[in-house]
Short mmCIF file of N, CA and C in Angstrom, two decimals:
data_model
loop_
_atom_site.label_atom_id
_atom_site.label_comp_id
_atom_site.label_asym_id
_atom_site.label_seq_id
_atom_site.Cartn_x
_atom_site.Cartn_y
_atom_site.Cartn_z
N UNK C 267 63.99 43.68 -78.85
CA UNK C 267 65.44 43.60 -78.91
C UNK C 267 65.92 43.85 -80.33
N UNK C 268 67.13 44.39 -80.44
CA UNK C 268 67.67 44.72 -81.75
C UNK C 268 67.72 43.50 -82.66
N UNK C 269 68.06 42.35 -82.12
CA UNK C 269 68.13 41.12 -82.93
C UNK C 269 66.77 40.79 -83.53
N UNK C 270 65.72 41.01 -82.76
CA UNK C 270 64.36 40.73 -83.25
C UNK C 270 63.97 41.71 -84.36
N UNK C 271 64.36 42.96 -84.20
CA UNK C 271 64.07 43.96 -85.23
C UNK C 271 64.78 43.59 -86.52
N UNK C 272 66.07 43.24 -86.42
CA UNK C 272 66.83 42.84 -87.61
C UNK C 272 66.16 41.67 -88.31
N UNK C 273 65.77 40.67 -87.56
CA UNK C 273 65.13 39.48 -88.13
C UNK C 273 63.82 39.84 -88.81
N UNK C 274 63.04 40.72 -88.19
CA UNK C 274 61.76 41.12 -88.75
C UNK C 274 61.94 41.88 -90.07
N UNK C 275 62.93 42.75 -90.13
CA UNK C 275 63.21 43.48 -91.37
C UNK C 275 63.51 42.51 -92.50
N UNK C 276 64.35 41.53 -92.23
CA UNK C 276 64.75 40.56 -93.25
C UNK C 276 63.57 39.67 -93.64
N UNK C 277 62.83 39.22 -92.64
CA UNK C 277 61.68 38.33 -92.90
C UNK C 277 60.66 39.02 -93.80
N UNK C 278 60.29 40.25 -93.47
CA UNK C 278 59.26 40.94 -94.25
C UNK C 278 59.76 41.30 -95.66
N UNK C 279 61.03 41.67 -95.76
CA UNK C 279 61.58 42.00 -97.08
C UNK C 279 61.61 40.76 -97.96
N UNK C 280 62.01 39.63 -97.40
CA UNK C 280 62.05 38.38 -98.18
C UNK C 280 60.65 37.92 -98.58
N UNK C 281 59.64 38.33 -97.82
CA UNK C 281 58.26 37.98 -98.14
C UNK C 281 57.69 38.88 -99.24
N UNK C 282 58.50 39.84 -99.69
CA UNK C 282 58.07 40.70 -100.79
C UNK C 282 57.52 42.05 -100.37
N UNK C 283 57.51 42.32 -99.09
CA UNK C 283 56.98 43.60 -98.62
C UNK C 283 58.01 44.71 -98.81
N UNK C 284 57.50 45.91 -99.00
CA UNK C 284 58.36 47.10 -98.97
C UNK C 284 58.37 47.53 -97.51
N UNK C 285 59.53 47.51 -96.89
CA UNK C 285 59.65 47.74 -95.46
C UNK C 285 60.24 49.13 -95.21
N UNK C 286 59.61 49.87 -94.31
CA UNK C 286 60.15 51.15 -93.88
C UNK C 286 60.46 51.03 -92.40
N UNK C 287 61.69 51.28 -92.05
CA UNK C 287 62.10 51.29 -90.64
C UNK C 287 62.19 52.76 -90.25
N UNK C 288 61.14 53.26 -89.65
CA UNK C 288 61.05 54.67 -89.32
C UNK C 288 61.65 54.94 -87.95
N UNK C 289 62.54 55.92 -87.90
CA UNK C 289 63.20 56.27 -86.65
C UNK C 289 63.05 57.75 -86.40
N UNK C 290 63.08 58.13 -85.13
CA UNK C 290 63.13 59.54 -84.80
C UNK C 290 64.55 60.03 -84.98
N UNK C 291 64.72 61.21 -85.54
CA UNK C 291 66.07 61.74 -85.73
C UNK C 291 66.75 61.12 -86.93
N UNK C 292 68.04 60.90 -86.83
CA UNK C 292 68.81 60.33 -87.93
C UNK C 292 69.15 58.88 -87.62
N UNK C 293 68.88 57.97 -88.55
CA UNK C 293 69.10 56.56 -88.27
C UNK C 293 70.57 56.17 -88.08
N UNK C 294 71.48 56.98 -88.59
CA UNK C 294 72.89 56.65 -88.49
C UNK C 294 73.60 57.37 -87.35
N UNK C 295 72.87 58.08 -86.51
CA UNK C 295 73.47 58.71 -85.34
C UNK C 295 72.76 58.19 -84.09
N UNK C 296 73.36 57.22 -83.43
CA UNK C 296 72.82 56.56 -82.25
C UNK C 296 71.44 55.97 -82.50
N UNK C 297 71.14 55.65 -83.75
CA UNK C 297 69.84 55.08 -84.09
C UNK C 297 69.91 53.63 -84.52
N UNK C 298 71.09 53.04 -84.46
CA UNK C 298 71.33 51.64 -84.85
C UNK C 298 71.02 51.37 -86.31
N UNK C 299 70.91 52.43 -87.09
CA UNK C 299 70.68 52.27 -88.53
C UNK C 299 71.82 51.54 -89.21
N UNK C 300 73.02 51.79 -88.78
CA UNK C 300 74.17 51.11 -89.36
C UNK C 300 74.13 49.61 -89.11
N UNK C 301 73.74 49.22 -87.90
CA UNK C 301 73.63 47.79 -87.56
C UNK C 301 72.57 47.11 -88.43
N UNK C 302 71.44 47.79 -88.59
CA UNK C 302 70.36 47.22 -89.38
C UNK C 302 70.74 47.13 -90.85
N UNK C 303 71.44 48.15 -91.35
CA UNK C 303 71.89 48.14 -92.75
C UNK C 303 72.88 47.01 -92.99
N UNK C 304 73.77 46.77 -92.02
CA UNK C 304 74.72 45.66 -92.15
C UNK C 304 74.00 44.33 -92.26
N UNK C 305 72.97 44.14 -91.44
CA UNK C 305 72.21 42.88 -91.48
C UNK C 305 71.50 42.70 -92.82
N UNK C 306 70.92 43.78 -93.32
CA UNK C 306 70.24 43.71 -94.62
C UNK C 306 71.24 43.42 -95.73
N UNK C 307 72.39 44.04 -95.65
CA UNK C 307 73.44 43.81 -96.65
C UNK C 307 73.89 42.35 -96.64
N UNK C 308 74.13 41.81 -95.44
CA UNK C 308 74.54 40.40 -95.31
C UNK C 308 73.48 39.47 -95.87
N UNK C 309 72.21 39.86 -95.73
CA UNK C 309 71.11 39.02 -96.21
C UNK C 309 70.85 39.22 -97.70
N UNK C 310 71.60 40.13 -98.35
CA UNK C 310 71.43 40.37 -99.78
C UNK C 310 70.17 41.14 -100.12
N UNK C 311 69.69 41.95 -99.19
CA UNK C 311 68.46 42.72 -99.39
C UNK C 311 68.82 44.16 -99.72
N UNK C 312 68.26 44.67 -100.81
CA UNK C 312 68.51 46.06 -101.21
C UNK C 312 67.88 46.99 -100.18
N UNK C 313 68.57 48.06 -99.86
CA UNK C 313 68.08 49.00 -98.86
C UNK C 313 68.58 50.40 -99.21
N UNK C 314 67.96 51.37 -98.63
CA UNK C 314 68.43 52.76 -98.75
C UNK C 314 68.12 53.49 -97.47
N UNK C 315 68.77 54.63 -97.29
CA UNK C 315 68.60 55.40 -96.07
C UNK C 315 68.14 56.81 -96.43
N UNK C 316 67.23 57.36 -95.65
CA UNK C 316 66.82 58.75 -95.80
C UNK C 316 67.26 59.45 -94.52
N UNK C 317 68.28 60.32 -94.60
CA UNK C 317 68.78 60.98 -93.39
C UNK C 317 67.70 61.85 -92.75
N UNK C 318 67.78 61.97 -91.45
CA UNK C 318 66.85 62.83 -90.72
C UNK C 318 67.63 63.86 -89.92
N UNK C 319 66.91 64.76 -89.30
CA UNK C 319 67.56 65.74 -88.44
C UNK C 319 67.67 65.11 -87.06
N UNK C 320 68.88 64.92 -86.60
CA UNK C 320 69.09 64.28 -85.32
C UNK C 320 68.61 65.16 -84.18
N UNK C 321 68.15 64.52 -83.12
CA UNK C 321 67.71 65.26 -81.94
C UNK C 321 68.87 66.04 -81.34
N UNK C 322 70.09 65.59 -81.57
CA UNK C 322 71.26 66.29 -81.05
C UNK C 322 71.45 67.66 -81.63
N UNK C 323 70.84 67.93 -82.77
CA UNK C 323 70.87 69.26 -83.38
C UNK C 323 69.53 69.96 -83.17
N UNK C 324 68.42 69.25 -83.41
CA UNK C 324 67.10 69.87 -83.33
C UNK C 324 66.73 70.31 -81.92
N UNK C 325 66.98 69.46 -80.93
CA UNK C 325 66.57 69.77 -79.56
C UNK C 325 67.29 71.01 -79.00
N UNK C 326 68.61 71.11 -79.11
CA UNK C 326 69.25 72.34 -78.64
C UNK C 326 68.76 73.58 -79.40
N UNK C 327 68.51 73.45 -80.70
CA UNK C 327 68.01 74.59 -81.46
C UNK C 327 66.66 75.07 -80.92
N UNK C 328 65.78 74.13 -80.59
CA UNK C 328 64.48 74.50 -80.02
C UNK C 328 64.61 75.07 -78.61
N UNK C 329 65.70 74.77 -77.94
CA UNK C 329 65.94 75.32 -76.60
C UNK C 329 66.69 76.65 -76.68
N UNK C 330 67.00 77.11 -77.89
CA UNK C 330 67.72 78.37 -78.04
C UNK C 330 69.22 78.25 -77.81
N UNK C 331 69.77 77.06 -78.07
CA UNK C 331 71.20 76.83 -77.86
C UNK C 331 71.83 76.44 -79.19
N UNK C 332 72.55 77.37 -79.84
CA UNK C 332 73.26 76.99 -81.06
C UNK C 332 74.48 76.15 -80.67
N UNK C 333 74.73 75.09 -81.39
CA UNK C 333 75.84 74.21 -81.00
C UNK C 333 77.20 74.81 -81.34
N UNK C 334 77.23 75.63 -82.36
CA UNK C 334 78.47 76.34 -82.68
C UNK C 334 78.16 77.83 -82.76
N UNK C 335 79.20 78.62 -82.52
CA UNK C 335 79.08 80.08 -82.57
C UNK C 335 80.50 80.61 -82.68
N UNK C 336 80.73 81.54 -83.56
CA UNK C 336 82.09 82.01 -83.77
C UNK C 336 82.79 82.46 -82.50
N UNK C 337 82.04 83.00 -81.57
CA UNK C 337 82.65 83.52 -80.34
C UNK C 337 82.84 82.48 -79.24
N UNK C 338 82.20 81.31 -79.38
CA UNK C 338 82.20 80.35 -78.27
C UNK C 338 82.66 78.94 -78.60
N UNK C 339 82.29 78.40 -79.75
CA UNK C 339 82.62 77.00 -80.03
C UNK C 339 82.66 76.74 -81.53
N UNK C 340 83.72 76.10 -81.96
CA UNK C 340 83.83 75.73 -83.38
C UNK C 340 83.85 74.21 -83.57
N UNK C 341 83.70 73.47 -82.46
CA UNK C 341 83.62 72.02 -82.55
C UNK C 341 82.46 71.51 -81.71
N UNK C 342 81.92 70.36 -82.12
CA UNK C 342 80.83 69.70 -81.40
C UNK C 342 81.15 68.22 -81.32
N UNK C 343 80.92 67.63 -80.15
CA UNK C 343 81.05 66.19 -79.99
C UNK C 343 79.71 65.62 -79.56
N UNK C 344 79.24 64.61 -80.27
CA UNK C 344 78.01 63.91 -79.92
C UNK C 344 78.42 62.63 -79.20
N UNK C 345 77.87 62.42 -78.00
CA UNK C 345 78.32 61.33 -77.14
C UNK C 345 77.14 60.48 -76.69
N UNK C 346 77.24 59.17 -76.91
CA UNK C 346 76.28 58.24 -76.31
C UNK C 346 76.74 58.09 -74.87
N UNK C 347 76.10 58.81 -73.96
CA UNK C 347 76.61 58.98 -72.60
C UNK C 347 76.09 57.96 -71.60
N UNK C 348 75.43 56.93 -72.09
CA UNK C 348 75.01 55.86 -71.19
C UNK C 348 76.05 54.77 -71.26
N UNK C 349 76.68 54.47 -70.14
CA UNK C 349 77.73 53.46 -70.11
C UNK C 349 77.33 52.33 -69.17
N UNK C 350 77.68 51.15 -69.56
CA UNK C 350 77.53 50.02 -68.65
C UNK C 350 78.72 50.05 -67.71
N UNK C 351 78.48 49.90 -66.42
CA UNK C 351 79.54 50.04 -65.42
C UNK C 351 80.74 49.14 -65.69
N UNK C 352 80.50 47.94 -66.20
CA UNK C 352 81.62 47.02 -66.44
C UNK C 352 82.27 47.23 -67.80
N UNK C 353 81.72 48.13 -68.63
CA UNK C 353 82.27 48.39 -69.95
C UNK C 353 82.34 49.89 -70.22
N UNK C 354 83.14 50.66 -69.48
CA UNK C 354 83.22 52.09 -69.76
C UNK C 354 83.79 52.32 -71.16
N UNK C 355 83.11 53.18 -71.92
CA UNK C 355 83.53 53.39 -73.30
C UNK C 355 83.78 54.86 -73.64
N UNK C 356 83.33 55.78 -72.81
CA UNK C 356 83.49 57.20 -73.11
C UNK C 356 84.81 57.69 -72.51
N UNK C 357 85.55 58.40 -73.29
CA UNK C 357 86.82 58.97 -72.84
C UNK C 357 86.56 60.37 -72.29
N UNK C 358 86.06 60.41 -71.08
CA UNK C 358 85.64 61.67 -70.46
C UNK C 358 86.77 62.68 -70.36
N UNK C 359 87.98 62.23 -70.08
CA UNK C 359 89.09 63.15 -69.92
C UNK C 359 89.38 63.88 -71.24
N UNK C 360 89.32 63.15 -72.35
CA UNK C 360 89.54 63.78 -73.65
C UNK C 360 88.42 64.76 -73.98
N UNK C 361 87.18 64.37 -73.68
CA UNK C 361 86.06 65.27 -73.92
C UNK C 361 86.16 66.53 -73.06
N UNK C 362 86.59 66.36 -71.83
CA UNK C 362 86.72 67.50 -70.91
C UNK C 362 87.74 68.51 -71.42
N UNK C 363 88.75 68.04 -72.13
CA UNK C 363 89.79 68.93 -72.62
C UNK C 363 89.41 69.62 -73.92
N UNK C 364 88.34 69.15 -74.59
CA UNK C 364 87.94 69.81 -75.83
C UNK C 364 87.31 71.15 -75.48
N UNK C 365 87.53 72.11 -76.32
CA UNK C 365 87.03 73.45 -76.03
C UNK C 365 85.64 73.69 -76.61
N UNK C 366 85.08 72.67 -77.24
CA UNK C 366 83.82 72.85 -77.94
C UNK C 366 82.59 72.50 -77.13
N UNK C 367 81.53 72.19 -77.86
CA UNK C 367 80.24 71.85 -77.27
C UNK C 367 80.11 70.34 -77.19
N UNK C 368 79.56 69.86 -76.10
CA UNK C 368 79.28 68.43 -75.94
C UNK C 368 77.77 68.23 -75.92
N UNK C 369 77.30 67.28 -76.69
CA UNK C 369 75.89 66.91 -76.69
C UNK C 369 75.84 65.46 -76.20
N UNK C 370 75.20 65.27 -75.04
CA UNK C 370 75.16 63.95 -74.42
C UNK C 370 73.79 63.32 -74.59
N UNK C 371 73.75 62.24 -75.35
CA UNK C 371 72.54 61.47 -75.54
C UNK C 371 72.43 60.45 -74.42
N UNK C 372 71.23 60.02 -74.10
CA UNK C 372 70.98 58.94 -73.14
C UNK C 372 71.71 59.16 -71.82
N UNK C 373 71.66 60.37 -71.33
CA UNK C 373 72.43 60.71 -70.13
C UNK C 373 71.58 60.85 -68.88
N UNK C 374 70.27 60.86 -68.99
CA UNK C 374 69.40 61.18 -67.86
C UNK C 374 69.72 60.40 -66.60
N UNK C 375 69.86 59.10 -66.72
CA UNK C 375 70.06 58.27 -65.54
C UNK C 375 71.50 58.30 -65.02
N UNK C 376 72.42 58.78 -65.82
CA UNK C 376 73.82 58.84 -65.40
C UNK C 376 74.36 60.27 -65.43
N UNK C 377 73.47 61.22 -65.36
CA UNK C 377 73.88 62.62 -65.48
C UNK C 377 74.90 63.01 -64.41
N UNK C 378 74.65 62.65 -63.16
CA UNK C 378 75.59 63.02 -62.08
C UNK C 378 76.96 62.39 -62.34
N UNK C 379 76.97 61.12 -62.69
CA UNK C 379 78.24 60.44 -63.00
C UNK C 379 78.96 61.12 -64.16
N UNK C 380 78.22 61.45 -65.21
CA UNK C 380 78.83 62.05 -66.39
C UNK C 380 79.41 63.43 -66.10
N UNK C 381 78.69 64.24 -65.33
CA UNK C 381 79.20 65.56 -64.98
C UNK C 381 80.43 65.45 -64.08
N UNK C 382 80.41 64.50 -63.15
CA UNK C 382 81.58 64.28 -62.29
C UNK C 382 82.78 63.83 -63.11
N UNK C 383 82.53 62.97 -64.09
CA UNK C 383 83.62 62.48 -64.95
C UNK C 383 84.23 63.61 -65.76
N UNK C 384 83.39 64.52 -66.24
CA UNK C 384 83.91 65.67 -66.99
C UNK C 384 84.75 66.56 -66.09
N UNK C 385 84.27 66.79 -64.87
CA UNK C 385 85.05 67.61 -63.93
C UNK C 385 86.36 66.92 -63.56
N UNK C 386 86.30 65.63 -63.34
CA UNK C 386 87.52 64.88 -63.01
C UNK C 386 88.51 64.93 -64.17
N UNK C 387 87.99 65.05 -65.38
CA UNK C 387 88.84 65.16 -66.56
C UNK C 387 89.40 66.55 -66.79
N UNK C 388 88.96 67.51 -65.97
CA UNK C 388 89.52 68.86 -66.07
C UNK C 388 88.58 69.93 -66.55
N UNK C 389 87.32 69.58 -66.86
CA UNK C 389 86.37 70.62 -67.29
C UNK C 389 85.95 71.42 -66.07
N UNK C 390 86.08 72.75 -66.11
CA UNK C 390 85.70 73.56 -64.95
C UNK C 390 84.23 73.36 -64.57
N UNK C 391 83.96 73.30 -63.28
CA UNK C 391 82.61 73.11 -62.78
C UNK C 391 81.66 74.23 -63.13
N UNK C 392 82.20 75.43 -63.46
CA UNK C 392 81.32 76.55 -63.80
C UNK C 392 81.00 76.62 -65.30
N UNK C 393 81.37 75.58 -66.05
CA UNK C 393 81.02 75.52 -67.47
C UNK C 393 79.50 75.40 -67.59
N UNK C 394 78.86 76.24 -68.43
CA UNK C 394 77.41 76.16 -68.58
C UNK C 394 76.95 74.78 -69.09
N UNK C 395 75.81 74.35 -68.59
CA UNK C 395 75.23 73.07 -69.00
C UNK C 395 73.71 73.18 -68.99
N UNK C 396 73.08 72.41 -69.85
CA UNK C 396 71.61 72.39 -69.91
C UNK C 396 71.15 70.96 -70.11
N UNK C 397 69.97 70.67 -69.60
CA UNK C 397 69.30 69.40 -69.87
C UNK C 397 67.95 69.75 -70.46
N UNK C 398 67.63 69.12 -71.59
CA UNK C 398 66.39 69.41 -72.30
C UNK C 398 65.59 68.12 -72.40
N UNK C 399 64.38 68.16 -71.87
CA UNK C 399 63.49 67.00 -71.90
C UNK C 399 62.36 67.26 -72.88
N UNK C 400 61.96 66.25 -73.59
CA UNK C 400 60.88 66.34 -74.58
C UNK C 400 61.13 67.48 -75.57
N UNK C 401 62.39 67.61 -76.02
CA UNK C 401 62.73 68.68 -76.95
C UNK C 401 61.91 68.66 -78.22
N UNK C 402 61.58 69.84 -78.71
CA UNK C 402 60.79 70.12 -79.91
C UNK C 402 59.30 69.86 -79.72
N UNK C 403 58.89 69.41 -78.56
CA UNK C 403 57.47 69.13 -78.29
C UNK C 403 56.87 70.25 -77.46
N UNK C 404 55.56 70.29 -77.40
CA UNK C 404 54.88 71.32 -76.62
C UNK C 404 55.20 71.21 -75.13
N UNK C 405 55.59 70.04 -74.67
CA UNK C 405 55.93 69.88 -73.26
C UNK C 405 57.43 69.98 -73.00
N UNK C 406 58.17 70.57 -73.93
CA UNK C 406 59.61 70.75 -73.76
C UNK C 406 59.91 71.42 -72.42
N UNK C 407 60.96 70.93 -71.78
CA UNK C 407 61.37 71.46 -70.48
C UNK C 407 62.89 71.60 -70.51
N UNK C 408 63.39 72.79 -70.19
CA UNK C 408 64.82 73.05 -70.25
C UNK C 408 65.32 73.52 -68.90
N UNK C 409 66.34 72.85 -68.40
CA UNK C 409 67.01 73.26 -67.16
C UNK C 409 68.40 73.76 -67.53
N UNK C 410 68.80 74.87 -66.94
CA UNK C 410 70.12 75.42 -67.20
C UNK C 410 70.85 75.56 -65.88
N UNK C 411 72.11 75.19 -65.88
CA UNK C 411 72.97 75.32 -64.71
C UNK C 411 74.41 75.28 -65.16
N UNK C 412 75.22 74.61 -64.38
CA UNK C 412 76.62 74.42 -64.73
C UNK C 412 76.93 72.93 -64.62
N UNK C 413 78.12 72.58 -65.05
CA UNK C 413 78.54 71.18 -64.94
C UNK C 413 78.46 70.73 -63.47
N UNK C 414 78.76 71.64 -62.55
CA UNK C 414 78.74 71.29 -61.12
C UNK C 414 77.33 71.21 -60.54
N UNK C 415 76.36 71.90 -61.16
CA UNK C 415 75.02 71.98 -60.54
C UNK C 415 73.90 71.29 -61.31
N UNK C 416 74.10 71.00 -62.59
CA UNK C 416 72.98 70.55 -63.43
C UNK C 416 72.38 69.22 -62.97
N UNK C 417 73.20 68.30 -62.48
CA UNK C 417 72.66 67.00 -62.05
C UNK C 417 71.74 67.16 -60.85
N UNK C 418 72.12 68.02 -59.90
CA UNK C 418 71.27 68.26 -58.73
C UNK C 418 69.98 68.95 -59.14
N UNK C 419 70.05 69.89 -60.07
CA UNK C 419 68.84 70.56 -60.55
C UNK C 419 67.90 69.57 -61.22
N UNK C 420 68.45 68.67 -62.02
CA UNK C 420 67.63 67.67 -62.71
C UNK C 420 67.01 66.70 -61.71
N UNK C 421 67.77 66.31 -60.69
CA UNK C 421 67.25 65.40 -59.66
C UNK C 421 66.14 66.08 -58.87
N UNK C 422 66.35 67.33 -58.53
CA UNK C 422 65.35 68.10 -57.77
C UNK C 422 64.04 68.21 -58.55
N UNK C 423 64.14 68.39 -59.86
CA UNK C 423 62.96 68.50 -60.73
C UNK C 423 62.38 67.14 -61.04
N UNK C 424 63.11 66.06 -60.78
CA UNK C 424 62.63 64.72 -61.11
C UNK C 424 62.64 64.46 -62.60
N UNK C 425 63.58 65.05 -63.28
CA UNK C 425 63.67 64.95 -64.74
C UNK C 425 63.97 63.52 -65.17
N UNK C 426 63.15 62.98 -66.03
CA UNK C 426 63.29 61.61 -66.54
C UNK C 426 63.51 61.65 -68.05
N UNK C 427 63.93 60.53 -68.64
CA UNK C 427 64.07 60.48 -70.09
C UNK C 427 62.71 60.67 -70.77
N UNK C 428 62.66 61.10 -71.99
CA UNK C 428 63.78 61.35 -72.89
C UNK C 428 64.36 62.75 -72.68
N UNK C 429 65.66 62.82 -72.58
CA UNK C 429 66.34 64.09 -72.40
C UNK C 429 67.75 63.99 -72.94
N UNK C 430 68.30 65.12 -73.30
CA UNK C 430 69.71 65.16 -73.64
C UNK C 430 70.33 66.37 -72.97
N UNK C 431 71.64 66.33 -72.82
CA UNK C 431 72.36 67.40 -72.15
C UNK C 431 73.28 68.09 -73.15
N UNK C 432 73.45 69.39 -72.95
CA UNK C 432 74.38 70.18 -73.75
C UNK C 432 75.33 70.85 -72.77
N UNK C 433 76.62 70.75 -73.04
CA UNK C 433 77.64 71.32 -72.17
C UNK C 433 78.54 72.22 -73.01
N UNK C 434 78.74 73.44 -72.55
CA UNK C 434 79.65 74.35 -73.25
C UNK C 434 79.19 75.78 -73.14
N UNK C 435 80.06 76.68 -73.56
CA UNK C 435 79.77 78.12 -73.44
C UNK C 435 78.54 78.55 -74.24
N UNK C 436 78.18 77.81 -75.28
CA UNK C 436 77.01 78.18 -76.09
C UNK C 436 75.71 78.13 -75.29
N UNK C 437 75.70 77.35 -74.20
CA UNK C 437 74.49 77.26 -73.37
C UNK C 437 74.13 78.65 -72.82
N UNK C 438 75.14 79.49 -72.61
CA UNK C 438 74.89 80.84 -72.11
C UNK C 438 74.08 81.72 -73.05
N UNK C 439 73.96 81.34 -74.31
CA UNK C 439 73.18 82.11 -75.27
C UNK C 439 71.68 81.88 -75.12
N UNK C 440 71.30 80.86 -74.40
CA UNK C 440 69.88 80.52 -74.26
C UNK C 440 69.05 81.67 -73.71
N UNK C 441 69.58 82.43 -72.78
CA UNK C 441 68.83 83.56 -72.21
C UNK C 441 68.29 84.48 -73.30
N UNK C 442 69.07 84.69 -74.34
CA UNK C 442 68.65 85.59 -75.41
C UNK C 442 67.96 84.88 -76.57
N UNK C 443 68.24 83.58 -76.75
CA UNK C 443 67.78 82.89 -77.96
C UNK C 443 66.70 81.84 -77.74
N UNK C 444 66.12 81.75 -76.57
CA UNK C 444 65.09 80.73 -76.28
C UNK C 444 63.78 81.09 -76.95
N UNK C 445 63.71 80.93 -78.23
CA UNK C 445 62.57 81.37 -79.03
C UNK C 445 61.33 80.49 -78.87
N UNK C 446 61.49 79.18 -78.84
CA UNK C 446 60.36 78.26 -78.87
C UNK C 446 59.49 78.37 -77.62
N UNK C 447 60.11 78.43 -76.47
CA UNK C 447 59.37 78.46 -75.22
C UNK C 447 58.73 79.82 -74.96
N UNK C 448 59.02 80.80 -75.79
CA UNK C 448 58.40 82.14 -75.68
C UNK C 448 57.17 82.29 -76.57
N UNK C 449 56.90 81.32 -77.39
CA UNK C 449 55.73 81.41 -78.28
C UNK C 449 54.45 81.48 -77.43
N UNK C 450 53.47 82.25 -77.89
CA UNK C 450 52.28 82.47 -77.06
C UNK C 450 51.49 81.22 -76.71
N UNK C 451 51.54 80.20 -77.53
CA UNK C 451 50.77 78.99 -77.25
C UNK C 451 51.65 77.85 -76.74
N UNK C 452 52.90 78.14 -76.39
CA UNK C 452 53.80 77.09 -75.93
C UNK C 452 53.23 76.41 -74.68
N UNK C 453 53.20 75.08 -74.70
CA UNK C 453 52.75 74.31 -73.55
C UNK C 453 51.25 74.23 -73.38
N UNK C 454 50.50 74.82 -74.28
CA UNK C 454 49.04 74.79 -74.17
C UNK C 454 48.47 73.71 -75.06
N UNK C 455 47.33 73.18 -74.65
CA UNK C 455 46.60 72.24 -75.48
C UNK C 455 45.38 72.96 -76.03
N UNK C 456 45.14 72.78 -77.30
CA UNK C 456 43.99 73.40 -77.95
C UNK C 456 43.02 72.30 -78.34
N UNK C 457 41.79 72.43 -77.94
CA UNK C 457 40.76 71.45 -78.29
C UNK C 457 39.77 72.16 -79.19
N UNK C 458 39.57 71.60 -80.38
CA UNK C 458 38.59 72.14 -81.31
C UNK C 458 37.43 71.15 -81.35
N UNK C 459 36.26 71.61 -80.91
CA UNK C 459 35.12 70.71 -80.87
C UNK C 459 34.28 70.87 -82.13
N UNK C 460 33.74 69.78 -82.58
CA UNK C 460 32.84 69.80 -83.75
C UNK C 460 32.10 68.47 -83.79
N UNK C 461 31.12 68.41 -84.65
CA UNK C 461 30.34 67.18 -84.78
C UNK C 461 31.22 66.07 -85.33
N UNK C 462 30.94 64.83 -84.92
CA UNK C 462 31.75 63.68 -85.34
C UNK C 462 31.88 63.61 -86.87
N UNK C 463 30.82 63.95 -87.60
CA UNK C 463 30.84 63.88 -89.06
C UNK C 463 31.83 64.87 -89.67
N UNK C 464 32.23 65.87 -88.94
CA UNK C 464 33.15 66.87 -89.49
C UNK C 464 34.58 66.53 -89.15
#
């Protein structure tokens, strides 16, 4: 739990240890780095942050989807798309009206709901959409469809987390720009055998 992580950071730092809280992506973008920094600050513990490349930028790039493009999108919205049913926090109607690219984090389990909410907000069902699982890894898997079809495609494939979704006209560039999945060794495992001493 986040409270336990915060307590552990403070406990180890007060014990004199140099503590590194390593996160995938960027700690200040849906990584709870801000919450942890606040706790350290309240405890009077010196801290610093090393920014990382967020999965919201790296994963679409590896799938051949530029988030901005002069001909298609000049804005990007990053959305924590997992909502608790009793605490809706995403303003889907406002997002649907934006003309840019949407990057939805933590959307796998609520993908159908999120796509329906975008359509209900006015986003056309034929807007290109993609879901990328295990982005930047050898087992990367990319599904492309539309806002109206992507949830059914993901369900049919049995797509599970970790995954993120990209919505917008830039998804249409993937056909030409999907560089990573075209590499000759993509998805293969290489085993190099040698004596244990080597």
